[in-house]
């Protein structure tokens, strides 16, 4: 962030070291990007094959997963569940492979002929990601930001750091996963002291965190979750339901292992498909030598099976709000991450829990990694703190007397912005002023779009006696606040206009601009004509009065000239042709004539006073 950063200039990798999948990225040419491996894949399964023969190469990722059938027990997955844990803490039951070690000592993973620490598994994954990154960016790297769940304790964080060191990476910062997701969501979209909830439902874990943004830094205020709740549970439940649909009479829990695996795979693929479509066909030919099965599953059926599982996220959500001491309505955004948040059911539930539409702008699998990359970029100084400068797509203003557009914030003004003007009453005895707020590029108020209206009352008085200050202020969220102040009474009238001042569809902006170009000539003529008309309407009665007052101080010839000019003005006003320039010219003559009249009137007044 600052130029005094100790990591200035060196690329810092951002790594999401996930339970099932991991990702790596870096800031390149000022942009945070995630890096793909030689197969073009950004997601690397967090799986490591430790070969039976020591000295044979250790394999990471998809290749390791593929080797699982051939070398069972040697491919370690989900080791993140064990990192930094000690025997006796209960973590062993979380793992699907054999563990060893004495009570109170760090958990070890049993590989038959040897054992490894979970951080050794993490180190292999990190080493692999480092290589992927170095190949992509064609330069060596030695530093990384690594994400961990918010609930990780010191031992788990330190073990993750050590894993980095073993992989040849200095872990310059450990970042909480929800913090990374919030960073990806964008500092620029939030005001200081904003609160964000990050709802992360993955394959095997659920986390809910509330963060507060303060001085540009996110702080985790509270976090809850369930380390054994996720999409995998839905797959199992749906597989059991399919088992029953297939007419199997034995219990699902008693299904032979290899058949169960096929049902679980089928369940996952139908679950994924039903995030997009309303129904999906499952085909299971010869899942047993004498049995095949086909069924169409609807989204509603899936939701019935999944609902009790997804409902289990409610309690942690309620607890996190209670711990943070806030209500759901205090949140400024609810950000969804994790693969399972692609399910419409999950989105509906989150909306129910928090009473607002969740934000789905983030890629559910990549947000955390992207946040780590952004943090790395900020630390290395390759990414300036992101501030998105938005602009007003169209001019904003108010209607003035005569039906003209008076622009206060011109089109393309960078926001936040503030500008104002004073207005007065055009007619004596007026009781209020209607401030009509407009958006658009046309000269005539009626051709622009109305955003709102504020009525400012005032004590009736002569023309020009009232004073109303109008101020337009747009904040960084694009919210326009129109403040109208009666400067006599200091009474304020405020209208807040959300979104519409800045959020306008591109096509509409283009249409407005092209119309204004197309009508530019006519519009300008109309403005000149209106302005000249207003001036004429002000001058004509004044001229009549003055002519009557000067009496014989003016020769007949002189006063006739003025009367003729006034008549010419009236003629232009009545003409249907609306010749703006002609009217403007005669009004200018009349204006000059009133100057002469004013001089004579002053002389007369002085002489009268001297009599
Ligand atoms: P993660 O741990 O965040 O990688 O999430 C993995 C989980 O997301 C798995 O249970 C997947 O089945 C699930 N998942 C991925 N894509 C979808 C989808 N389109 N609809 C429903 N679940 C999905």
Coordinates of C-alpha atoms and ligand atoms in Angstrom, one line a residue:
X1 CA 0.0 0.0 0.0
X2 CA 2.8 2.4 0.8
X3 CA 6.1 2.9 -0.9
X4 CA 7.9 1.9 2.3
X5 CA 6.6 -1.6 2.0
X6 CA 9.4 -4.1 2.8
X7 CA 8.3 -6.3 0.0
X8 CA 8.3 -3.5 -2.6
X9 CA 8.6 -4.7 -6.2
X10 CA 8.9 -8.4 -5.6
X11 CA 6.0 -10.5 -6.9
X12 CA 4.0 -12.0 -4.0
X13 CA 1.8 -15.0 -4.8
X14 CA -1.7 -15.2 -3.4
X15 CA -2.6 -18.7 -2.5
X16 CA -5.9 -20.2 -1.4
X17 CA -4.9 -23.5 0.3
X18 CA -8.2 -25.2 0.3
X19 CA -9.5 -28.4 1.8
X20 CA -10.4 -29.9 -1.6
X21 CA -8.9 -27.5 -4.1
X22 CA -6.2 -24.9 -4.1
X23 CA -5.5 -21.9 -6.3
X24 CA -2.6 -19.5 -7.0
X25 CA -2.4 -16.1 -8.5
X26 CA -0.3 -12.9 -8.7
X27 CA -0.7 -9.3 -9.7
X28 CA 0.3 -9.0 -13.3
X29 CA 0.5 -5.5 -15.1
X30 CA -1.6 -4.1 -12.2
X31 CA -4.3 -6.7 -12.4
X32 CA -4.9 -9.6 -10.0
X33 CA -5.0 -12.8 -12.0
X34 CA -5.2 -16.5 -11.1
X35 CA -2.8 -18.8 -12.9
X36 CA -3.6 -21.9 -14.8
X37 CA -1.3 -25.0 -14.9
X38 CA 0.0 -26.7 -18.0
X39 CA -3.5 -28.3 -18.5
X40 CA -5.1 -24.9 -18.5
X41 CA -6.7 -25.6 -15.1
X42 CA -6.7 -23.0 -12.3
X43 CA -8.1 -25.4 -9.6
X44 CA -5.6 -27.8 -8.3
X45 CA -7.1 -30.6 -6.2
X46 CA -5.5 -30.6 -2.7
X47 CA -4.3 -34.2 -3.1
X48 CA -0.8 -35.5 -2.8
X49 CA 0.5 -39.0 -3.7
X50 CA 3.4 -40.2 -1.6
X51 CA 4.8 -43.1 -3.6
X52 CA 5.5 -46.4 -2.0
X53 CA 9.1 -46.3 -3.0
X54 CA 10.9 -43.5 -1.2
X55 CA 12.8 -41.4 -3.7
X56 CA 10.1 -41.8 -6.4
X57 CA 8.5 -38.4 -7.3
X58 CA 5.7 -37.1 -5.1
X59 CA 2.7 -36.2 -7.3
X60 CA 0.2 -33.4 -6.6
X61 CA -3.2 -32.4 -7.9
X62 CA -5.3 -34.2 -10.6
X63 CA -2.7 -36.7 -11.3
X64 CA -2.6 -37.7 -7.6
X65 CA -6.3 -38.1 -7.6
X66 CA -6.2 -40.3 -10.6
X67 CA -3.7 -42.6 -8.9
X68 CA -6.0 -43.1 -6.0
X69 CA -7.6 -46.3 -7.3
X70 CA -4.2 -47.8 -8.1
X71 CA -2.5 -46.8 -4.9
X72 CA -5.1 -46.5 -2.2
X73 CA -3.9 -45.2 1.2
X74 CA -1.0 -43.3 -0.5
X75 CA -3.0 -40.4 -1.8
X76 CA -3.7 -37.9 0.9
X77 CA -6.7 -35.5 0.5
X78 CA -8.3 -33.0 3.0
X79 CA -5.2 -32.9 5.1
X80 CA -6.1 -29.3 5.9
X81 CA -8.5 -30.7 8.5
X82 CA -5.5 -32.0 10.4
X83 CA -2.9 -29.3 10.0
X84 CA -1.6 -28.0 13.3
X85 CA -3.7 -30.4 15.3
X86 CA -2.6 -32.6 18.1
X87 CA -3.5 -36.2 18.8
X88 CA -6.4 -36.3 21.2
X89 CA -8.1 -33.1 20.0
X90 CA -10.6 -35.1 18.0
X91 CA -9.3 -34.2 14.6
X92 CA -8.4 -37.7 13.7
X93 CA -12.1 -38.6 13.3
X94 CA -12.3 -35.8 10.7
X95 CA -9.9 -37.6 8.4
X96 CA -10.5 -40.4 6.0
X97 CA -7.1 -41.9 6.4
X98 CA -5.0 -43.5 9.2
X99 CA -3.3 -41.2 11.6
X100 CA -0.8 -41.9 14.3
X101 CA 1.2 -40.2 17.1
X102 CA 1.1 -40.0 20.8
X103 CA -1.6 -38.0 22.7
X104 CA -0.6 -34.3 22.8
X105 CA 1.8 -34.7 19.9
X106 CA 1.2 -33.3 16.4
X107 CA -1.0 -35.7 14.4
X108 CA 0.8 -37.7 11.8
X109 CA -0.6 -39.3 8.7
X110 CA 0.2 -43.0 8.3
X111 CA 1.5 -44.1 5.0
X112 CA 2.2 -47.7 5.9
X113 CA 6.0 -47.7 5.6
X114 CA 6.3 -44.2 6.9
X115 CA 4.3 -41.2 8.2
X116 CA 4.1 -37.5 7.3
X117 CA 2.9 -34.5 9.1
X118 CA -0.2 -32.7 7.6
X119 CA 2.0 -29.7 7.0
X120 CA 4.3 -31.8 4.8
X121 CA 1.3 -32.5 2.6
X122 CA 0.5 -28.8 2.6
X123 CA 4.1 -28.1 1.7
X124 CA 3.9 -30.3 -1.4
X125 CA 0.8 -28.5 -2.5
X126 CA 2.4 -25.1 -2.0
X127 CA 5.6 -26.3 -3.8
X128 CA 3.4 -27.4 -6.8
X129 CA 1.6 -24.1 -6.9
X130 CA 4.9 -22.2 -6.7
X131 CA 6.1 -24.1 -9.7
X132 CA 2.9 -23.5 -11.6
X133 CA 3.2 -19.8 -10.9
X134 CA 6.9 -19.6 -11.8
X135 CA 6.3 -21.4 -15.1
X136 CA 3.4 -19.0 -16.0
X137 CA 5.1 -15.7 -15.0
X138 CA 8.6 -16.9 -16.1
X139 CA 10.3 -15.7 -13.0
X140 CA 11.1 -17.1 -9.6
X141 CA 9.1 -16.2 -6.6
X142 CA 9.9 -16.6 -2.9
X143 CA 7.0 -14.9 -1.1
X144 CA 3.3 -15.7 -0.7
X145 CA 0.1 -14.6 1.1
X146 CA -1.8 -17.8 2.2
X147 CA -5.4 -17.9 3.3
X148 CA -6.7 -19.9 6.3
X149 CA -10.2 -20.3 7.8
X150 CA -11.0 -17.5 10.3
X151 CA -11.4 -20.1 13.1
X152 CA -7.8 -21.4 12.7
X153 CA -5.9 -21.2 16.0
X154 CA -2.2 -20.1 16.3
X155 CA -1.0 -23.7 16.0
X156 CA -2.8 -24.2 12.7
X157 CA -1.6 -20.8 11.4
X158 CA 2.0 -21.5 12.4
X159 CA 1.8 -25.0 10.8
X160 CA 0.6 -23.3 7.6
X161 CA 3.5 -20.9 7.7
X162 CA 6.0 -23.7 8.2
X163 CA 4.5 -25.5 5.2
X164 CA 5.2 -22.5 3.2
X165 CA 8.8 -22.4 4.4
X166 CA 9.3 -26.1 3.6
X167 CA 8.1 -25.3 0.0
X168 CA 10.6 -22.4 -0.3
X169 CA 8.0 -19.7 0.2
X170 CA 8.2 -17.0 2.9
X171 CA 4.6 -16.6 4.0
X172 CA 4.5 -12.8 4.4
X173 CA 0.9 -12.8 5.6
X174 CA -1.7 -15.3 6.7
X175 CA -5.1 -13.9 5.7
X176 CA -8.4 -15.1 6.9
X177 CA -10.5 -16.6 4.1
X178 CA -13.5 -14.4 4.7
X179 CA -11.2 -11.4 4.7
X180 CA -9.8 -12.4 1.4
X181 CA -13.4 -12.9 0.0
X182 CA -14.3 -9.4 1.2
X183 CA -11.2 -8.0 -0.4
X184 CA -12.2 -9.6 -3.7
X185 CA -15.7 -8.2 -3.2
X186 CA -13.9 -4.8 -3.2
X187 CA -12.9 -2.1 -0.8
X188 CA -14.1 0.4 -3.3
X189 CA -17.7 -0.8 -3.1
X190 CA -17.9 -0.1 0.7
X191 CA -17.8 2.9 2.9
X192 CA -15.6 3.0 6.0
X193 CA -17.3 1.1 8.9
X194 CA -19.3 -1.0 6.5
X195 CA -20.2 -4.5 7.7
X196 CA -20.1 -7.5 5.4
X197 CA -21.1 -11.1 6.0
X198 CA -19.2 -13.8 4.1
X199 CA -21.3 -17.0 3.8
X200 CA -19.0 -19.8 2.6
X201 CA -20.5 -23.2 1.9
X202 CA -18.1 -25.6 0.2
X203 CA -17.9 -29.3 -0.2
X204 CA -17.2 -30.2 3.4
X205 CA -17.2 -27.1 5.5
X206 CA -19.4 -24.2 6.3
X207 CA -18.2 -20.8 7.5
X208 CA -20.0 -17.6 8.3
X209 CA -18.1 -14.5 9.3
X210 CA -19.0 -10.9 9.9
X211 CA -16.3 -8.4 9.0
X212 CA -16.1 -4.7 9.6
X213 CA -14.2 -2.4 7.2
X214 CA -12.3 0.2 9.2
X215 CA -9.7 2.6 7.8
X216 CA -9.4 0.4 4.7
X217 CA -8.8 -2.8 6.7
X218 CA -11.2 -5.6 7.2
X219 CA -11.5 -7.0 10.7
X220 CA -13.3 -10.3 11.4
X221 CA -15.8 -9.4 14.1
X222 CA -17.2 -12.8 14.6
X223 CA -17.1 -16.2 12.9
X224 CA -19.0 -19.5 13.2
X225 CA -19.4 -22.6 11.2
X226 CA -19.5 -26.3 11.0
X227 CA -16.5 -28.2 9.9
X228 CA -18.5 -31.1 8.7
X229 CA -21.3 -29.5 6.7
X230 CA -21.3 -29.0 3.0
X231 CA -22.2 -30.1 -0.5
X232 CA -20.8 -33.6 0.2
X233 CA -23.6 -34.1 2.7
X234 CA -26.1 -33.2 0.1
X235 CA -24.5 -35.7 -2.3
X236 CA -24.8 -38.5 0.3
X237 CA -28.4 -37.7 1.1
X238 CA -29.4 -37.5 -2.6
X239 CA -27.5 -40.7 -3.3
X240 CA -29.6 -42.4 -0.6
X241 CA -32.8 -41.0 -2.1
X242 CA -31.7 -42.3 -5.5
X243 CA -31.0 -45.7 -4.0
X244 CA -34.6 -45.9 -2.8
X245 CA -35.9 -44.7 -6.1
X246 CA -33.9 -47.5 -7.8
X247 CA -36.2 -49.9 -5.8
X248 CA -33.3 -51.2 -3.7
X249 CA -34.6 -52.9 -0.6
X250 CA -31.4 -53.0 1.4
X251 CA -30.5 -49.9 3.4
X252 CA -28.4 -47.2 1.7
X253 CA -25.8 -47.5 4.5
X254 CA -25.4 -51.1 3.5
X255 CA -24.9 -50.5 -0.2
X256 CA -21.6 -52.1 -1.4
X257 CA -18.8 -49.5 -1.4
X258 CA -18.2 -49.5 -5.2
X259 CA -21.9 -49.1 -5.9
X260 CA -22.3 -46.4 -3.3
X261 CA -19.4 -44.4 -5.0
X262 CA -21.3 -44.5 -8.3
X263 CA -24.5 -43.3 -6.6
X264 CA -22.7 -40.5 -4.9
X265 CA -21.0 -39.4 -8.2
X266 CA -24.4 -39.5 -9.9
X267 CA -26.0 -37.5 -7.1
X268 CA -23.3 -34.8 -7.3
X269 CA -23.7 -34.4 -11.0
X270 CA -27.5 -34.2 -10.9
X271 CA -27.2 -31.7 -8.0
X272 CA -24.8 -29.5 -10.1
X273 CA -27.1 -29.8 -13.2
X274 CA -30.1 -28.8 -11.1
X275 CA -28.5 -25.4 -10.2
X276 CA -29.1 -24.5 -13.8
X277 CA -32.1 -26.5 -14.9
X278 CA -35.4 -27.5 -13.4
X279 CA -35.0 -31.2 -14.0
X280 CA -32.3 -33.6 -15.0
X281 CA -32.1 -37.2 -16.0
X282 CA -29.9 -39.7 -14.1
X283 CA -28.8 -42.8 -15.9
X284 CA -27.1 -45.7 -14.1
X285 CA -26.6 -48.6 -16.5
X286 CA -25.6 -51.8 -14.8
X287 CA -24.7 -50.4 -11.5
X288 CA -24.9 -54.0 -10.5
X289 CA -24.6 -56.8 -13.1
X290 CA -28.3 -57.3 -13.0
X291 CA -29.6 -53.8 -12.3
X292 CA -29.8 -50.6 -14.3
X293 CA -31.7 -47.5 -13.3
X294 CA -33.0 -44.2 -14.9
X295 CA -34.9 -41.4 -13.3
X296 CA -35.7 -37.8 -13.9
X297 CA -35.0 -35.7 -10.8
X298 CA -36.6 -32.3 -10.4
X299 CA -35.1 -29.3 -8.6
X300 CA -38.0 -29.5 -6.1
X301 CA -37.1 -33.1 -5.3
X302 CA -33.5 -32.2 -4.8
X303 CA -34.5 -29.2 -2.6
X304 CA -36.7 -31.5 -0.4
X305 CA -33.7 -33.7 0.2
X306 CA -31.2 -30.9 0.6
X307 CA -33.3 -28.5 2.7
X308 CA -32.6 -30.1 6.1
X309 CA -28.9 -30.0 5.4
X310 CA -28.8 -26.4 4.2
X311 CA -31.0 -25.4 7.1
X312 CA -28.2 -26.4 9.4
X313 CA -26.4 -23.2 8.3
X314 CA -29.1 -21.1 10.0
X315 CA -27.9 -21.5 13.6
X316 CA -24.3 -20.5 12.9
X317 CA -25.7 -17.4 11.0
X318 CA -27.8 -16.4 14.0
X319 CA -24.9 -17.0 16.3
X320 CA -22.5 -14.9 14.3
X321 CA -24.9 -12.0 14.3
X322 CA -25.4 -12.3 18.0
X323 CA -21.6 -12.4 18.6
X324 CA -21.0 -9.4 16.4
X325 CA -23.9 -7.7 18.4
X326 CA -25.7 -6.7 15.2
X327 CA -28.9 -7.3 13.4
X328 CA -29.1 -8.7 9.8
X329 CA -30.3 -5.3 8.7
X330 CA -27.0 -3.7 9.9
X331 CA -25.1 -5.6 7.2
X332 CA -24.1 -3.7 4.0
X333 CA -23.6 -6.8 2.0
X334 CA -23.8 -10.6 2.2
X335 CA -21.1 -12.2 0.0
X336 CA -21.5 -15.8 -1.1
X337 CA -18.4 -18.0 -1.7
X338 CA -17.9 -21.8 -1.9
X339 CA -19.1 -24.1 -4.7
X340 CA -22.4 -25.0 -2.9
X341 CA -23.6 -21.4 -2.9
X342 CA -24.4 -21.9 -6.6
X343 CA -27.5 -23.8 -5.5
X344 CA -30.6 -21.7 -5.9
X345 CA -31.9 -23.3 -2.6
X346 CA -28.8 -21.9 -0.7
X347 CA -29.3 -18.4 -2.2
X348 CA -33.0 -18.5 -1.2
X349 CA -32.1 -19.6 2.4
X350 CA -29.5 -16.9 2.7
X351 CA -32.0 -14.3 1.6
X352 CA -34.4 -15.7 4.2
X353 CA -31.8 -15.5 7.0
X354 CA -30.4 -12.1 6.2
X355 CA -33.5 -10.5 4.7
X356 CA -31.6 -9.3 1.7
X357 CA -30.4 -10.5 -1.7
X358 CA -27.0 -12.0 -1.3
X359 CA -24.2 -10.7 -3.5
X360 CA -23.2 -13.2 -6.1
X361 CA -20.7 -11.0 -8.0
X362 CA -17.8 -13.2 -6.8
X363 CA -16.7 -16.4 -8.5
X364 CA -17.6 -18.9 -5.7
X365 CA -14.4 -20.9 -6.2
X366 CA -12.0 -18.1 -6.9
X367 CA -13.0 -15.2 -4.6
X368 CA -10.7 -16.3 -1.7
X369 CA -7.7 -16.8 -3.9
X370 CA -8.3 -13.5 -5.7
X371 CA -8.4 -11.8 -2.3
X372 CA -5.1 -13.4 -1.4
X373 CA -3.6 -12.1 -4.7
X374 CA -5.0 -8.6 -4.0
X375 CA -3.4 -8.7 -0.5
X376 CA -0.1 -9.8 -2.1
X377 CA -0.3 -7.0 -4.6
X378 CA -1.0 -4.4 -2.0
X379 CA 2.0 -5.7 0.1
X380 CA 4.4 -5.7 -2.9
X381 CA 3.2 -2.3 -4.0
X382 CA 2.3 -3.7 -7.5
X383 CA -1.4 -3.0 -6.9
X384 CA -2.3 0.4 -5.6
X385 CA -5.3 0.3 -3.4
X386 CA -8.2 -0.1 -5.8
X387 CA -10.4 2.9 -6.1
X388 CA -12.9 2.7 -8.9
X389 CA -13.6 6.2 -10.1
X390 CA -17.1 6.3 -11.3
X391 CA -18.6 9.2 -13.3
X392 CA -22.0 10.6 -13.8
X393 CA -23.2 9.1 -17.2
X394 CA -25.5 12.0 -17.8
X395 CA -25.8 15.6 -16.6
X396 CA -27.9 16.3 -13.5
X397 CA -29.7 19.6 -12.9
X398 CA -32.9 21.3 -12.2
X399 CA -35.6 22.9 -14.2
X400 CA -35.5 26.7 -14.2
X401 CA -38.1 29.3 -14.9
X402 CA -39.2 29.0 -18.5
X403 CA -38.8 25.2 -18.6
X404 CA -35.1 25.1 -19.3
X405 CA -32.5 22.6 -18.0
X406 CA -30.0 24.2 -15.6
X407 CA -27.1 21.8 -15.2
X408 CA -25.5 21.5 -11.8
X409 CA -23.3 18.4 -12.2
X410 CA -22.3 18.0 -15.9
X411 CA -22.1 14.7 -17.5
X412 CA -18.8 12.7 -16.8
X413 CA -18.3 14.4 -13.4
X414 CA -16.1 12.1 -11.3
X415 CA -17.9 10.9 -8.2
X416 CA -18.0 11.6 -5.3
X417 CA -19.0 15.2 -6.3
X418 CA -20.7 18.2 -4.9
X419 CA -22.0 21.4 -6.5
X420 CA -24.7 23.9 -5.9
X421 CA -26.3 27.2 -7.0
X422 CA -28.7 29.8 -5.7
X423 CA -32.1 30.3 -7.2
X424 CA -34.7 32.9 -6.6
X425 CA -38.4 33.5 -7.3
X426 CA -39.2 34.7 -10.8
X427 CA -42.7 35.9 -10.0
X428 CA -43.8 38.2 -7.2
X429 CA -46.0 36.6 -4.5
X430 CA -44.8 33.1 -5.2
X431 CA -45.4 30.9 -2.2
X432 CA -43.1 28.1 -3.0
X433 CA -40.5 26.9 -5.5
X434 CA -40.8 23.4 -7.1
X435 CA -37.3 22.1 -7.5
X436 CA -37.6 19.6 -10.3
X437 CA -34.6 17.4 -10.5
X438 CA -33.6 16.3 -14.0
X439 CA -31.1 14.0 -15.7
X440 CA -30.2 14.4 -19.4
X441 CA -28.5 16.4 -22.1
X442 CA -31.4 18.3 -23.6
X443 CA -31.8 22.1 -23.2
X444 CA -35.5 21.9 -22.6
X445 CA -36.4 20.5 -19.2
X446 CA -39.3 18.4 -20.5
X447 CA -37.0 16.5 -22.9
X448 CA -34.9 15.2 -20.0
X449 CA -35.8 12.6 -17.4
X450 CA -37.3 13.5 -14.0
X451 CA -35.5 12.1 -11.0
X452 CA -37.7 13.8 -8.4
X453 CA -39.1 17.0 -7.0
X454 CA -38.7 19.0 -3.9
X455 CA -41.1 21.8 -2.9
X456 CA -39.5 24.6 -1.0
X457 CA -42.1 27.0 0.6
X458 CA -41.2 30.6 1.4
X459 CA -42.9 33.8 2.5
X460 CA -44.4 35.6 -0.5
X461 CA -42.5 38.7 -1.5
X462 CA -41.5 40.7 -4.6
X463 CA -39.8 39.0 -7.5
X464 CA -36.2 38.0 -6.7
X465 CA -36.7 38.2 -2.9
X466 CA -36.6 34.5 -2.1
X467 CA -33.3 32.7 -1.9
X468 CA -33.1 29.0 -2.3
X469 CA -29.7 27.2 -2.4
X470 CA -29.7 23.9 -4.2
X471 CA -26.9 21.5 -3.7
X472 CA -26.3 18.2 -5.4
X473 CA -24.0 15.7 -3.7
X474 CA -23.2 12.2 -5.0
X475 CA -21.4 9.9 -2.8
X476 CA -19.1 7.0 -3.8
X477 CA -22.1 4.7 -3.9
X478 CA -23.8 6.8 -6.5
X479 CA -26.4 8.0 -4.1
X480 CA -27.5 11.6 -5.0
X481 CA -28.6 13.8 -2.2
X482 CA -30.4 17.0 -3.3
X483 CA -30.4 19.6 -0.5
X484 CA -32.6 22.7 -1.0
X485 CA -32.2 25.4 1.6
X486 CA -34.4 28.4 2.1
X487 CA -31.6 30.8 3.1
X488 CA -34.0 33.1 4.9
X489 CA -35.1 30.5 7.4
X490 CA -32.2 28.0 7.0
X491 CA -34.8 25.4 6.5
X492 CA -33.5 22.3 4.6
X493 CA -35.5 20.0 2.3
X494 CA -33.6 16.9 1.3
X495 CA -34.3 14.3 -1.3
X496 CA -32.2 11.2 -1.7
X497 CA -32.1 9.5 -5.0
X498 CA -30.5 6.1 -5.0
X499 CA -28.8 4.5 -8.0
X500 CA -30.6 6.3 -10.8
X501 CA -28.1 9.3 -10.9
X502 CA -25.3 6.9 -11.8
X503 CA -26.8 3.6 -12.7
X504 CA -28.2 4.1 -16.2
X505 CA -28.2 1.4 -18.8
X506 CA -25.6 2.1 -21.5
X507 CA -28.2 2.0 -24.3
X508 CA -30.3 4.7 -22.6
X509 CA -27.2 6.9 -22.1
X510 CA -26.3 6.5 -25.7
X511 CA -29.9 7.2 -26.8
X512 CA -30.0 10.4 -24.7
X513 CA -26.7 11.6 -26.0
X514 CA -27.5 10.9 -29.7
X515 CA -30.9 12.6 -29.3
X516 CA -29.1 15.7 -27.8
X517 CA -26.7 15.7 -30.7
X518 CA -29.5 15.3 -33.3
X519 CA -31.5 18.1 -31.7
X520 CA -28.6 20.3 -30.8
X521 CA -29.4 23.0 -33.2
X522 CA -33.2 23.2 -32.4
X523 CA -32.5 22.8 -28.7
X524 CA -30.1 25.7 -28.7
X525 CA -32.5 27.8 -30.7
X526 CA -35.2 27.0 -28.2
X527 CA -33.0 27.9 -25.3
X528 CA -32.0 31.3 -26.9
X529 CA -35.6 32.0 -27.7
X530 CA -36.8 31.2 -24.1
X531 CA -34.1 33.2 -22.5
X532 CA -34.8 36.2 -24.8
X533 CA -38.6 35.8 -24.1
X534 CA -38.0 35.9 -20.4
X535 CA -35.9 39.0 -20.7
X536 CA -38.5 40.6 -23.0
X537 CA -41.3 39.9 -20.6
X538 CA -39.3 41.6 -17.9
X539 CA -38.3 44.6 -20.0
X540 CA -41.6 45.5 -21.8
X541 CA -43.6 46.6 -18.7
X542 CA -40.5 48.5 -17.5
X543 CA -40.2 50.4 -20.8
X544 CA -43.9 51.3 -20.7
X545 CA -43.6 52.6 -17.2
X546 CA -40.4 54.6 -18.0
X547 CA -41.9 56.1 -21.1
X548 CA -44.8 57.3 -19.1
X549 CA -42.6 58.7 -16.4
X550 CA -40.1 60.7 -18.6
X551 CA -42.9 62.6 -20.3
X552 CA -41.6 65.5 -22.5
X553 CA -38.0 65.0 -21.4
X554 CA -37.7 63.0 -24.5
X555 CA -38.4 64.1 -28.0
X556 CA -41.3 62.5 -29.8
X557 CA -38.8 61.1 -32.2
X558 CA -36.7 59.5 -29.5
X559 CA -39.7 57.9 -27.7
X560 CA -41.2 56.7 -30.9
X561 CA -37.9 54.9 -31.7
X562 CA -38.2 53.1 -28.3
X563 CA -41.9 52.4 -28.8
X564 CA -41.1 51.0 -32.2
X565 CA -38.4 48.7 -30.7
X566 CA -40.8 47.5 -28.1
X567 CA -43.4 46.8 -30.8
X568 CA -40.8 44.9 -32.8
X569 CA -40.2 42.8 -29.7
X570 CA -43.9 42.1 -29.2
X571 CA -44.2 41.2 -32.9
X572 CA -41.4 38.7 -32.6
X573 CA -42.9 37.2 -29.4
X574 CA -46.3 36.7 -31.2
X575 CA -44.7 35.3 -34.3
X576 CA -45.3 31.6 -34.8
X577 CA -41.9 31.2 -36.4
X578 CA -40.0 31.4 -33.1
X579 CA -37.0 33.1 -34.7
X580 CA -34.6 33.0 -31.7
X581 CA -31.9 35.2 -33.2
X582 CA -34.3 37.8 -34.4
X583 CA -36.0 38.0 -31.0
X584 CA -32.6 38.1 -29.3
X585 CA -31.5 41.0 -31.5
X586 CA -34.6 43.2 -30.8
X587 CA -34.5 42.4 -27.1
X588 CA -30.9 43.6 -27.1
X589 CA -32.0 46.9 -28.8
X590 CA -34.8 47.3 -26.2
X591 CA -32.3 46.6 -23.4
X592 CA -30.1 49.4 -24.8
X593 CA -33.1 51.7 -25.0
X594 CA -34.0 51.1 -21.4
X595 CA -30.4 52.1 -20.4
X596 CA -31.0 55.5 -22.1
X597 CA -34.4 55.8 -20.4
X598 CA -32.9 55.0 -17.1
X599 CA -30.3 57.8 -17.5
X600 CA -33.1 60.3 -18.4
X601 CA -35.1 59.1 -15.4
X602 CA -32.3 59.6 -13.0
X603 CA -31.6 63.2 -14.4
X604 CA -35.3 64.0 -14.0
X605 CA -35.3 62.7 -10.4
X606 CA -32.3 64.9 -9.6
X607 CA -33.9 67.9 -11.1
X608 CA -37.2 67.2 -9.4
X609 CA -35.3 67.0 -6.1
X610 CA -33.6 70.4 -6.8
X611 CA -36.9 72.2 -7.6
Ligands
LIG1 P1 -15.7 -25.9 -2.7 O1 -15.3 -26.7 -1.4 O2 -15.9 -24.4 -2.4 O3 -14.8 -26.2 -3.8 O4 -17.1 -26.4 -3.1 C1 -17.3 -27.7 -3.6 C2 -18.8 -28.1 -3.5 O5 -19.5 -27.3 -4.3 C3 -19.0 -29.5 -3.9 O6 -19.9 -30.1 -3.0 C4 -19.7 -29.4 -5.2 O7 -20.6 -30.4 -5.5 C5 -20.4 -28.1 -5.0 N1 -20.8 -27.4 -6.3 C6 -19.9 -27.0 -7.3 N2 -20.6 -26.5 -8.3 C7 -21.9 -26.6 -8.0 C8 -23.1 -26.2 -8.6 N3 -23.1 -25.7 -9.9 N4 -24.3 -26.4 -8.0 C9 -24.3 -27.0 -6.8 N5 -23.2 -27.4 -6.1 C10 -22.0 -27.2 -6.7

